[in-house]
mmCIF file of C-alpha atoms in Angstrom:
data_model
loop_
_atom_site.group_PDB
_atom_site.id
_atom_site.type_symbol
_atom_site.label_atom_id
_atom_site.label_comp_id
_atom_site.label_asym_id
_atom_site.label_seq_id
_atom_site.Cartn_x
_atom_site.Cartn_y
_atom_site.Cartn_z
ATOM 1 C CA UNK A 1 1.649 11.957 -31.963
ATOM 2 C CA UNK A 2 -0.055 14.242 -29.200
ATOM 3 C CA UNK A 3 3.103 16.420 -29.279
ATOM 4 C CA UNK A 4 5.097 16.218 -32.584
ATOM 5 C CA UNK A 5 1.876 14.803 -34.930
ATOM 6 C CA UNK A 6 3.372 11.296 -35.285
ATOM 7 C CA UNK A 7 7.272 13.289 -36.903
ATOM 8 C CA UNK A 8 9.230 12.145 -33.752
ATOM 9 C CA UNK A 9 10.074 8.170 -34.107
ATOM 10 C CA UNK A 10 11.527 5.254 -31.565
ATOM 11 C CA UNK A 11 15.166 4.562 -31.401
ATOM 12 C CA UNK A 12 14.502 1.163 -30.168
ATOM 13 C CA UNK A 13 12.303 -1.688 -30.817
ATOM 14 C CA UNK A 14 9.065 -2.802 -28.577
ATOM 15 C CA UNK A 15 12.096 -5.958 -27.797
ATOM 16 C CA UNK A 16 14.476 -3.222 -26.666
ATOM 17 C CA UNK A 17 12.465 -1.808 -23.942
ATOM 18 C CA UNK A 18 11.193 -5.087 -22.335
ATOM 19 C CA UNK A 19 13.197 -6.311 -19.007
ATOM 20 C CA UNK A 20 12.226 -9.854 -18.985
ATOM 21 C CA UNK A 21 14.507 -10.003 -15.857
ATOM 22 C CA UNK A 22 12.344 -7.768 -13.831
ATOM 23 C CA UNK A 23 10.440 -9.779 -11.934
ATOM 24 C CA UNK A 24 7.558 -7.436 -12.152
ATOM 25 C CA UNK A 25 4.230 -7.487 -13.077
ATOM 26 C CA UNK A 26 3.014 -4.979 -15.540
ATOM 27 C CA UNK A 27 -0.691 -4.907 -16.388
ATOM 28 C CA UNK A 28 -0.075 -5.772 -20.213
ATOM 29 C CA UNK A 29 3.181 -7.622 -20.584
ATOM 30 C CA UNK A 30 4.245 -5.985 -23.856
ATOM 31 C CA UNK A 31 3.723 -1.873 -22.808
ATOM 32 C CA UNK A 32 6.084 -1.793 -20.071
ATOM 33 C CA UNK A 33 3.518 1.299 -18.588
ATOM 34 C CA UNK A 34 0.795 1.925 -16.473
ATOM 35 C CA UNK A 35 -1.485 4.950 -15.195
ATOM 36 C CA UNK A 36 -2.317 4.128 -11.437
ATOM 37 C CA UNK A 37 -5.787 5.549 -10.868
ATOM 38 C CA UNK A 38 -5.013 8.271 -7.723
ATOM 39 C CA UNK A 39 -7.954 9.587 -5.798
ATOM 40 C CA UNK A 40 -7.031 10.419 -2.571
ATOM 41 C CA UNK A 41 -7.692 14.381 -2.051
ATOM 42 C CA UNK A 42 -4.499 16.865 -2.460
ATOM 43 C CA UNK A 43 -4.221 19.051 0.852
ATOM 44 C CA UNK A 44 -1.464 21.718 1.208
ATOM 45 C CA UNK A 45 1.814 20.794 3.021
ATOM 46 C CA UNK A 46 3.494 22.191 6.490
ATOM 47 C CA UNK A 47 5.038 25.342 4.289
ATOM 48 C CA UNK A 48 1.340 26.403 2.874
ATOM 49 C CA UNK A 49 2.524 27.117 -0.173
ATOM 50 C CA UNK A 50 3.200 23.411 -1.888
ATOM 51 C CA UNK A 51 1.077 20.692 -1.865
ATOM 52 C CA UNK A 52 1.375 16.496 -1.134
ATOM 53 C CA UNK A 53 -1.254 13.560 -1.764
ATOM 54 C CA UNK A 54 -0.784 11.024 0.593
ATOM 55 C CA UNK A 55 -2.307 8.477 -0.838
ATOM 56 C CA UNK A 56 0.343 8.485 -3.750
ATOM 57 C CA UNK A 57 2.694 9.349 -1.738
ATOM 58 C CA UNK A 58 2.076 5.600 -0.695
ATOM 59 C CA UNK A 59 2.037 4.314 -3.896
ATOM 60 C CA UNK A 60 5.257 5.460 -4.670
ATOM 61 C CA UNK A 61 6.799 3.753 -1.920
ATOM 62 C CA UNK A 62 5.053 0.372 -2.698
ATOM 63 C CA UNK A 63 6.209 0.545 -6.199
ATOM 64 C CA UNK A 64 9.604 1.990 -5.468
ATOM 65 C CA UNK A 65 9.857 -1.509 -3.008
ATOM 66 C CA UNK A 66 8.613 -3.718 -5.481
ATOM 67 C CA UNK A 67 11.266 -2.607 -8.388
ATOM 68 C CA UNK A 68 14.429 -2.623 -4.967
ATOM 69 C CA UNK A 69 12.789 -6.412 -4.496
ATOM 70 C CA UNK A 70 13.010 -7.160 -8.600
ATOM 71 C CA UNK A 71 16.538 -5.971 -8.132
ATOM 72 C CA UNK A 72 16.428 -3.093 -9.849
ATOM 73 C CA UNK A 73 19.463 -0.715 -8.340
ATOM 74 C CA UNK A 74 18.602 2.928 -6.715
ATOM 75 C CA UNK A 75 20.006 4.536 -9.496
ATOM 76 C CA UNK A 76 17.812 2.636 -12.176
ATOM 77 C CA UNK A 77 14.633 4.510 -10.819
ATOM 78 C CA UNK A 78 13.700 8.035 -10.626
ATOM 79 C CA UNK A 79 10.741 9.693 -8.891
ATOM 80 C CA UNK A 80 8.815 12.912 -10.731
ATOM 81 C CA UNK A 81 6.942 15.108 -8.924
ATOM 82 C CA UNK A 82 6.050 18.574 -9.579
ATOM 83 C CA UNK A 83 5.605 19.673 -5.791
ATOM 84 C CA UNK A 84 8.453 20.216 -3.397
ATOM 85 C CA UNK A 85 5.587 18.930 -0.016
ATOM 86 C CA UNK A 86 5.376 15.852 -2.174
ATOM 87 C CA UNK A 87 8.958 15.043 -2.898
ATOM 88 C CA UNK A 88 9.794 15.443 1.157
ATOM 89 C CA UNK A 89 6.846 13.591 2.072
ATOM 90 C CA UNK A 90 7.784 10.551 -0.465
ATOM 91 C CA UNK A 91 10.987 10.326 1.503
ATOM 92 C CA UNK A 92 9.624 10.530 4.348
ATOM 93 C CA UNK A 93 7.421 7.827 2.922
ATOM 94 C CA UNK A 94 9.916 5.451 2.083
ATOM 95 C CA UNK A 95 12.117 5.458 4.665
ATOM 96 C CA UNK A 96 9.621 5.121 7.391
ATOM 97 C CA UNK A 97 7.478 2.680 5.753
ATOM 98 C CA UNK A 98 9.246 0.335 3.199
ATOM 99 C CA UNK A 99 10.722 -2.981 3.728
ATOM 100 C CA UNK A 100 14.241 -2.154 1.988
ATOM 101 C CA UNK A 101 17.066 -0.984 3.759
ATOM 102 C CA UNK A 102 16.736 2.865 4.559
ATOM 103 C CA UNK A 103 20.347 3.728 2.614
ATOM 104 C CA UNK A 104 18.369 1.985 -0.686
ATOM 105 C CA UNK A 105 15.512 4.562 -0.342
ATOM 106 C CA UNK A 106 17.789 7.304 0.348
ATOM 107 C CA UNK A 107 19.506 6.769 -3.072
ATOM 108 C CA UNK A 108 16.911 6.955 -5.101
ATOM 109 C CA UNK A 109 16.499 10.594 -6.806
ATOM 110 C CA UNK A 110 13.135 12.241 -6.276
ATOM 111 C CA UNK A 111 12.722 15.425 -7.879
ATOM 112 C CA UNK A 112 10.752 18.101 -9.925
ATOM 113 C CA UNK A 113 10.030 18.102 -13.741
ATOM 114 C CA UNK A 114 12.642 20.862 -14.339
ATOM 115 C CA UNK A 115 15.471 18.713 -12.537
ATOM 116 C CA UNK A 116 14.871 15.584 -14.751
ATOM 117 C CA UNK A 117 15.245 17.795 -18.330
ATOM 118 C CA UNK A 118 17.692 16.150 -20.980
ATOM 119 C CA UNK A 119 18.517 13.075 -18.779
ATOM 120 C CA UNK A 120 16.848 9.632 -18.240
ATOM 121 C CA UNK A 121 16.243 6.941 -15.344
ATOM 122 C CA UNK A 122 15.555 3.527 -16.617
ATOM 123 C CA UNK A 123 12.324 3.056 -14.198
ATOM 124 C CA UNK A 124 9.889 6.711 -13.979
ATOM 125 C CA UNK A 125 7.218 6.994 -11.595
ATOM 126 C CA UNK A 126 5.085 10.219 -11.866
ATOM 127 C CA UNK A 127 3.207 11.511 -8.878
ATOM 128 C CA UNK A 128 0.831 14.482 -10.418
ATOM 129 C CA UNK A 129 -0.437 15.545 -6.877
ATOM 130 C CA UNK A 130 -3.675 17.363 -7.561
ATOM 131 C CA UNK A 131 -6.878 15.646 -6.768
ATOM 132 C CA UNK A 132 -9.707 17.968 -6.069
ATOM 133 C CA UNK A 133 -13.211 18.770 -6.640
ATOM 134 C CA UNK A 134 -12.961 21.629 -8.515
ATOM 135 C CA UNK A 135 -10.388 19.820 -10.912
ATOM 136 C CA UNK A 136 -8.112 22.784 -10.595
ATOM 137 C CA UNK A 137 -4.269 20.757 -11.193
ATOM 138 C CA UNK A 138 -2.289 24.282 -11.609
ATOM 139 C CA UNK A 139 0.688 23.717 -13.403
ATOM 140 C CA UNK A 140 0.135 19.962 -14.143
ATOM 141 C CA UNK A 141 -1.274 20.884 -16.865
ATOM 142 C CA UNK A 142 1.569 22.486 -18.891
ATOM 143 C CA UNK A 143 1.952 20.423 -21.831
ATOM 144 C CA UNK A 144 5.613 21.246 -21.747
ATOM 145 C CA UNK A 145 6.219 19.875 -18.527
ATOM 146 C CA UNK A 146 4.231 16.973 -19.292
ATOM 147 C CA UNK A 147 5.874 15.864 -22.518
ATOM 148 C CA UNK A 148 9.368 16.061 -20.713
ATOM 149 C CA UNK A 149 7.933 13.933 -17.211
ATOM 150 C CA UNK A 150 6.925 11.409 -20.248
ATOM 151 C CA UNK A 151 9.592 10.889 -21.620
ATOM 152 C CA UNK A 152 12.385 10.498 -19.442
ATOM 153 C CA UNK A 153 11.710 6.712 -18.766
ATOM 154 C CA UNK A 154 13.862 4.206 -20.372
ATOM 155 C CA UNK A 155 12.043 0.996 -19.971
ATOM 156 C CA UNK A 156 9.277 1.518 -17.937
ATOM 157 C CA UNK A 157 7.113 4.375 -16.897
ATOM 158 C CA UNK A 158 4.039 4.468 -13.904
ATOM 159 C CA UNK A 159 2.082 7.386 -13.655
ATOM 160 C CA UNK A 160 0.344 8.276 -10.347
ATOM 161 C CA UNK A 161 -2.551 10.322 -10.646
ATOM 162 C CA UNK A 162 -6.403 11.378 -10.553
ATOM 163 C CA UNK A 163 -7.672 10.654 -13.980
ATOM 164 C CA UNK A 164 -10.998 12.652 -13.252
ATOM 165 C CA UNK A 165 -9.494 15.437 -12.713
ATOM 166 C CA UNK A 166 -6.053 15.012 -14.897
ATOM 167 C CA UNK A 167 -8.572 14.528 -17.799
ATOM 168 C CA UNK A 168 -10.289 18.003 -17.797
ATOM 169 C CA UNK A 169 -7.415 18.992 -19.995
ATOM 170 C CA UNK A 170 -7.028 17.654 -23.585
ATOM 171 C CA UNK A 171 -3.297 16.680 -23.241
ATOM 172 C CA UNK A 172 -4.277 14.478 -20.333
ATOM 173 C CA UNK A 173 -7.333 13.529 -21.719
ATOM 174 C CA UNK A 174 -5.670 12.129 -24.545
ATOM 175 C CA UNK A 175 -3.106 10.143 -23.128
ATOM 176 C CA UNK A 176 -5.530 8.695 -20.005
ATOM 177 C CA UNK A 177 -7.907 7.298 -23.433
ATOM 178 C CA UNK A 178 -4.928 6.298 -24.745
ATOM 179 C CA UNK A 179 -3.998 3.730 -21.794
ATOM 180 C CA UNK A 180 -7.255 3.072 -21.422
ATOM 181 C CA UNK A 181 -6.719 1.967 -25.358
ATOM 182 C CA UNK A 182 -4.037 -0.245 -24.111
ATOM 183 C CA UNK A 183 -5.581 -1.497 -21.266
ATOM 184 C CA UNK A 184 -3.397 -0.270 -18.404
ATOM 185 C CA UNK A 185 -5.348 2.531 -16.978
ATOM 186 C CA UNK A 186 -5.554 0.772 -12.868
ATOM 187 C CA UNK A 187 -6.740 1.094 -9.745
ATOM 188 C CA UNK A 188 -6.581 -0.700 -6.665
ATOM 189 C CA UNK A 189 -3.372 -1.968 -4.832
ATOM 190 C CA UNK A 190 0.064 -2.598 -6.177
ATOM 191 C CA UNK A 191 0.165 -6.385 -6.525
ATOM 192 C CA UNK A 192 -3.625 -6.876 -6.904
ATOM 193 C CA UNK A 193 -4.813 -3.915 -9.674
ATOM 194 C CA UNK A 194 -7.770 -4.082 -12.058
ATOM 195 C CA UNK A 195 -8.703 -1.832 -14.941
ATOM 196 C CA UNK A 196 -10.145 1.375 -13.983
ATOM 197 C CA UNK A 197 -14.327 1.147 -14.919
ATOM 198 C CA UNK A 198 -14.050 4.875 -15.976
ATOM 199 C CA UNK A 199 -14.857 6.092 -19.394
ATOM 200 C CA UNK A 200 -13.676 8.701 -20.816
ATOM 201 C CA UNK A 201 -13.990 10.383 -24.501
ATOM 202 C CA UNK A 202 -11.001 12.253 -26.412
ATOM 203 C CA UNK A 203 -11.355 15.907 -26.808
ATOM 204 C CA UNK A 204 -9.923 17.972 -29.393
ATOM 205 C CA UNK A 205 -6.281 19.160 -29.541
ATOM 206 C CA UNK A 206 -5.526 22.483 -27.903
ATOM 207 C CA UNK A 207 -5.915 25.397 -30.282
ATOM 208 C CA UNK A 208 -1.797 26.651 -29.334
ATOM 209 C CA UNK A 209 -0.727 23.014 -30.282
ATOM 210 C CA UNK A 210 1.650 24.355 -33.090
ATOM 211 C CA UNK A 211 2.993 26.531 -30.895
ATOM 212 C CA UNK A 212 3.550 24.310 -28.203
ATOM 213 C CA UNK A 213 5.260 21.650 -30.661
ATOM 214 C CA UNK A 214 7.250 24.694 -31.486
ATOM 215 C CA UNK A 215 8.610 25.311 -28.088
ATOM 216 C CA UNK A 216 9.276 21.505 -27.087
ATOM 217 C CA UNK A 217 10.402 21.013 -30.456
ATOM 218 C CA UNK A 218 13.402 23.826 -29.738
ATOM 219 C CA UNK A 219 13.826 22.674 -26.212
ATOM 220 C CA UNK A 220 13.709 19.120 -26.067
ATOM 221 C CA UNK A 221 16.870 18.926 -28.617
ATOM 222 C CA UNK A 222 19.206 19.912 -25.882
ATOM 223 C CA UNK A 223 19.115 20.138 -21.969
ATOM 224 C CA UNK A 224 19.127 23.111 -20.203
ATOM 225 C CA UNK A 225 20.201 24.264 -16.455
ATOM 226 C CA UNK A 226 17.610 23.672 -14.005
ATOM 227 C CA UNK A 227 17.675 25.627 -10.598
ATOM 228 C CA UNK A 228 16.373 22.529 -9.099
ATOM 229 C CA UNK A 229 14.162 25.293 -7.149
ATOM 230 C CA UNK A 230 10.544 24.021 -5.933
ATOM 231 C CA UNK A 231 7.926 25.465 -8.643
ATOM 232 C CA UNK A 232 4.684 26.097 -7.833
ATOM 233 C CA UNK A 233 1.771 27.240 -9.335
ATOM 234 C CA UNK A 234 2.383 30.996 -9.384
ATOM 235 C CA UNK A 235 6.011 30.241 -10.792
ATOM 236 C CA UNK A 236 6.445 30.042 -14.440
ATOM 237 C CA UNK A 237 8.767 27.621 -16.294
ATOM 238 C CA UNK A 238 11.197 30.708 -17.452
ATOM 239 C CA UNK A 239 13.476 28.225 -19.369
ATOM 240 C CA UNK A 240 10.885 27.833 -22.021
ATOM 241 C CA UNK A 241 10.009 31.593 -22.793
#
């Protein structure tokens, strides 16, 4: 509803999505999602001109584990992450600190926003990066990139991020109260969460919202060509002029 005001319906059923296989423990058993409260500062990478959050960076390596261990295949999962710092230091991440064999970790696809467009992974797990004082999360806060990061997940979806500072922006806003709604906005460790004590109250819709649900609605009905090019904050996403 945040994006196409409630026109854009499931193919499948709630049944469809659930992997009662996985041997995985998702915070309520019926929404196969969870937002992973993140706050662990941002600082700019080796090349000064991306950024990485170690902390997440973490995350994503104990969740990325857990899924290998639940035998979900390489190519089941995908990693989103809007900074090219953060996709090299999740790697690095991975390979130097999970349990799994290396060649398992070096399968798995970990890549920007852009590179994801018009396909799907059946496991998502979203880094957002920015975790600051000053709230500033650049070009997190696109609404276009966000509704395509969403949305790419097949039967399960974990977003990684700071929900103080994520929620300064109404898009985010929304969909942070909205897991708080459902009771899987968590903190703490993978394997030993708890809900996340923070409160938070919706604020209005964007004033642009029609003509943002313009633009996804055109875009999101076919893929386009990414350049798979790092895109930072001072880069625009050019495919959706």
């Amino acid at each position: 509803n945040m994006f196409y005001d409630g026109s854009l319906q499931n193919g499948v059923t709630i049944s469809e999505r659930i992997r009662p296989e996985l041997d995985f423990d998702w915070p309520n058993p019926n929404v196969p999602m969870f937002f992973l409260s993140s706050f662990g500062s941002e600082e700019l990478a080796s090349t000064g001109t991306s950024y990485l959050n170690r902390v997440e960076a973490l995350s994503v390596e104990k969740i990325v584990t857990k899924l290998l261990k639940g035998s979900i295949h390489p190519s089941q999962i995908g990693v989103i992450t809007p900074y090219q710092g953060q996709r090299a230091f999740i790697m690095q991440m991975m390979i130097m600190n999970g349990s799994m064999k290396r060649e398992l970790y070096e399968a798995i696809e970990v890549a920007s926003v852009d590179a994801f467009q018009g396909r799907e992974k059946d496991y998502i797990i979203l880094s957002c990066v920015r975790s600051n004082d000053q709230s500033s999360i650049g070009f997190v806060s696109d609404a276009r990139r966000m509704n395509v990061a969403l949305t790419r997940a097949r039967y399960g979806l974990i977003i990684l991020g700071n929900p103080k500072a994520l929620s300064k922006t109404s898009y985010w806003n929304n969909l942070i109260c909205h897991y708080k709604e459902l009771q899987v906005l968590m903190e703490g460790n993978i394997g030993n969460m708890q809900p996340c004590p923070l409160h938070f109250s919706r604020t209005s819709r964007p004033h642009n919202t029609s003509r943002t649900e313009d633009v996804l609605n055109r875009h999101t009905r076919s893929a386009f060509n990414s350049s798979h090019n790092d895109l930072d904050d001072n880069i625009s996403l050019h495919s959706f002029a």
